[in-house]
Short mmCIF file of C-alpha atoms in Angstrom, two decimals:
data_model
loop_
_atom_site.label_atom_id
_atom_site.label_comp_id
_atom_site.label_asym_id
_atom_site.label_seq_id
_atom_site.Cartn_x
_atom_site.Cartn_y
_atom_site.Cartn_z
CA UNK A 1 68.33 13.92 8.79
CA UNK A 2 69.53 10.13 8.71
CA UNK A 3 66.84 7.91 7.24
CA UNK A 4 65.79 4.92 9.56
CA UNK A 5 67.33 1.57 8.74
CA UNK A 6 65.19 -0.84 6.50
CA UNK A 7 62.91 -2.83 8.16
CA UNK A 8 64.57 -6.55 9.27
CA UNK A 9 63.44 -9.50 6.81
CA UNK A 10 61.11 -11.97 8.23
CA UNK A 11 61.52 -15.39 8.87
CA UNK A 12 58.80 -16.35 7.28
CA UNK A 13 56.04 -14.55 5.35
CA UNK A 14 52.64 -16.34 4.97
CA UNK A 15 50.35 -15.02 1.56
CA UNK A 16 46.45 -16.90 2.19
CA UNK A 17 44.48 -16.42 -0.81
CA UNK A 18 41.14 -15.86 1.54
CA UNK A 19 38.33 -16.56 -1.15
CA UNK A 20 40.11 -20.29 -1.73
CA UNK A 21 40.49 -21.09 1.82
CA UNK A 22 36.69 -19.50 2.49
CA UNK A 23 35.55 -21.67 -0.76
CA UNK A 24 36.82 -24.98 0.92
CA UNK A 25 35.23 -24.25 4.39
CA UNK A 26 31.65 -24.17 2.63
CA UNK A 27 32.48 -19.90 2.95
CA UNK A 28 31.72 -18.39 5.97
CA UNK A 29 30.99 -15.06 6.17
CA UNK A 30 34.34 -12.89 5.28
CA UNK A 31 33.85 -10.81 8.09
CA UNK A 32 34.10 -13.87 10.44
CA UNK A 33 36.92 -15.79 8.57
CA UNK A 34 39.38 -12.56 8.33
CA UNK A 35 38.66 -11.69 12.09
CA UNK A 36 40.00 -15.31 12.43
CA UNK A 37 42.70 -15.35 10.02
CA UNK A 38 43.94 -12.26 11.50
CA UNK A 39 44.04 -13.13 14.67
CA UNK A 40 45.80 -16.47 14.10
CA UNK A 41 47.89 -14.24 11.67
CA UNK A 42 48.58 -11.61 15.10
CA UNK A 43 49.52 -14.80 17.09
CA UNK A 44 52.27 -16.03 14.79
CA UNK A 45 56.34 -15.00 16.39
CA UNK A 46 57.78 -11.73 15.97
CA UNK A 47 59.68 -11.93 12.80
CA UNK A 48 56.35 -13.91 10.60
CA UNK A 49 54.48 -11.79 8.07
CA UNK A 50 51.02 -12.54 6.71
CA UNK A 51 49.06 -11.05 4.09
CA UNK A 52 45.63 -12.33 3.38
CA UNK A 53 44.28 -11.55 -0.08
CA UNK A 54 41.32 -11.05 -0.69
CA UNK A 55 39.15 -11.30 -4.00
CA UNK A 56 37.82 -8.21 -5.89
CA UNK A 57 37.13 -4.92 -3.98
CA UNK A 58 36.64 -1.51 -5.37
CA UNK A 59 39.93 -1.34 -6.26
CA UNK A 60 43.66 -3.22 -5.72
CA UNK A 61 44.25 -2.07 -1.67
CA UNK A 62 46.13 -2.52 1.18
CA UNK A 63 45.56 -2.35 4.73
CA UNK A 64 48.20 -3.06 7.61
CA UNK A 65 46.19 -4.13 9.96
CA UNK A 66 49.78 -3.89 12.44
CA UNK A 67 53.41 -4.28 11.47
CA UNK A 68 53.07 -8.20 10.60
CA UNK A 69 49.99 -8.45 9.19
CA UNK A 70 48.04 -7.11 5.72
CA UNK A 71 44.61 -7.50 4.53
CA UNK A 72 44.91 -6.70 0.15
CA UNK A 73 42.40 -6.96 -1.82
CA UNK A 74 42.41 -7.93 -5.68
CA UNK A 75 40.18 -5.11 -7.22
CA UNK A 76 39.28 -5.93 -10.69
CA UNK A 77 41.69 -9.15 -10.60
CA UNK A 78 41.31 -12.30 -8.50
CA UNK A 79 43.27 -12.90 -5.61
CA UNK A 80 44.93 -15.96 -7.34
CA UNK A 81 46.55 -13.37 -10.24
CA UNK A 82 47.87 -10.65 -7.38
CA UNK A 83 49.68 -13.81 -5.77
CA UNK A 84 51.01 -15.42 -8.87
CA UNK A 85 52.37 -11.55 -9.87
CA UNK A 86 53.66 -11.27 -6.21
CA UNK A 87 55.35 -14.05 -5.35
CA UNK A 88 58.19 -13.78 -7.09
CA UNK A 89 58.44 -10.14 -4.45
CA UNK A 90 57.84 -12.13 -1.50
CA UNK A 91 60.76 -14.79 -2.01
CA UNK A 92 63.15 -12.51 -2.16
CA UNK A 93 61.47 -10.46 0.77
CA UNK A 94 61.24 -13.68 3.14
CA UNK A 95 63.98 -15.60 4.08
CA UNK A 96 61.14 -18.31 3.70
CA UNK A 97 57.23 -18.11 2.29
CA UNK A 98 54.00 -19.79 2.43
CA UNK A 99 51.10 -19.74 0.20
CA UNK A 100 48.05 -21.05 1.68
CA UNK A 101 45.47 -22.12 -0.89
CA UNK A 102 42.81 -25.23 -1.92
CA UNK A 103 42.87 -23.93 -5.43
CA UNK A 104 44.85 -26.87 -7.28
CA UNK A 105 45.44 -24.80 -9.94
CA UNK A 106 48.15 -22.40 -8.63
CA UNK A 107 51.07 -23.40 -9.04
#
């Protein structure tokens, strides 16, 4: 049985650390700012990946929400750590990458 071909890189692959982004918009409820992120995240062009990360959880997770787009949360780490461990991943994933954050100091 022939395995299917690897998935086609994206053009573009944006990580949002949620909590920062929530922190600077005075943080709305998550419920309400993920339902938006993800469906500015579902309008993006075929060929853009998003993951939104998320602080804490019960544990590190997750969840496609479709084929471009990923809710993950931290677990016991904070959202800032699984993006700083993951980036390095995600530029060799994407032929370009994003991360969207107002926390000044990730770098």
């Amino acid at each position: 049985m022939a395995s299917a071909p690897p998935p086609s890189r994206p053009s573009r692959v944006w990580v949002v650390d949620c909590s920062n982004v929530r922190g600077s918009l005075h943080f709305p409820w998550l419920d309400d700012f993920l339902a938006a992120a993800a469906r500015w995240a579902l309008s993006q062009p075929d060929g853009v990946a998003t993951v939104l990360v998320v602080d804490h959880g019960p544990a590190q997770r997750t969840f496609a929400l479709s084929d471009s787009v990923a809710v993950a949360f931290s677990g016991e780490l904070e959202a800032d750590d699984i993006i700083a461990r993951d980036v390095g991943w995600f530029s060799t994933y994407a032929r370009a990458l994003t991360v969207v954050t107002c926390d000044a100091n990730l770098r």
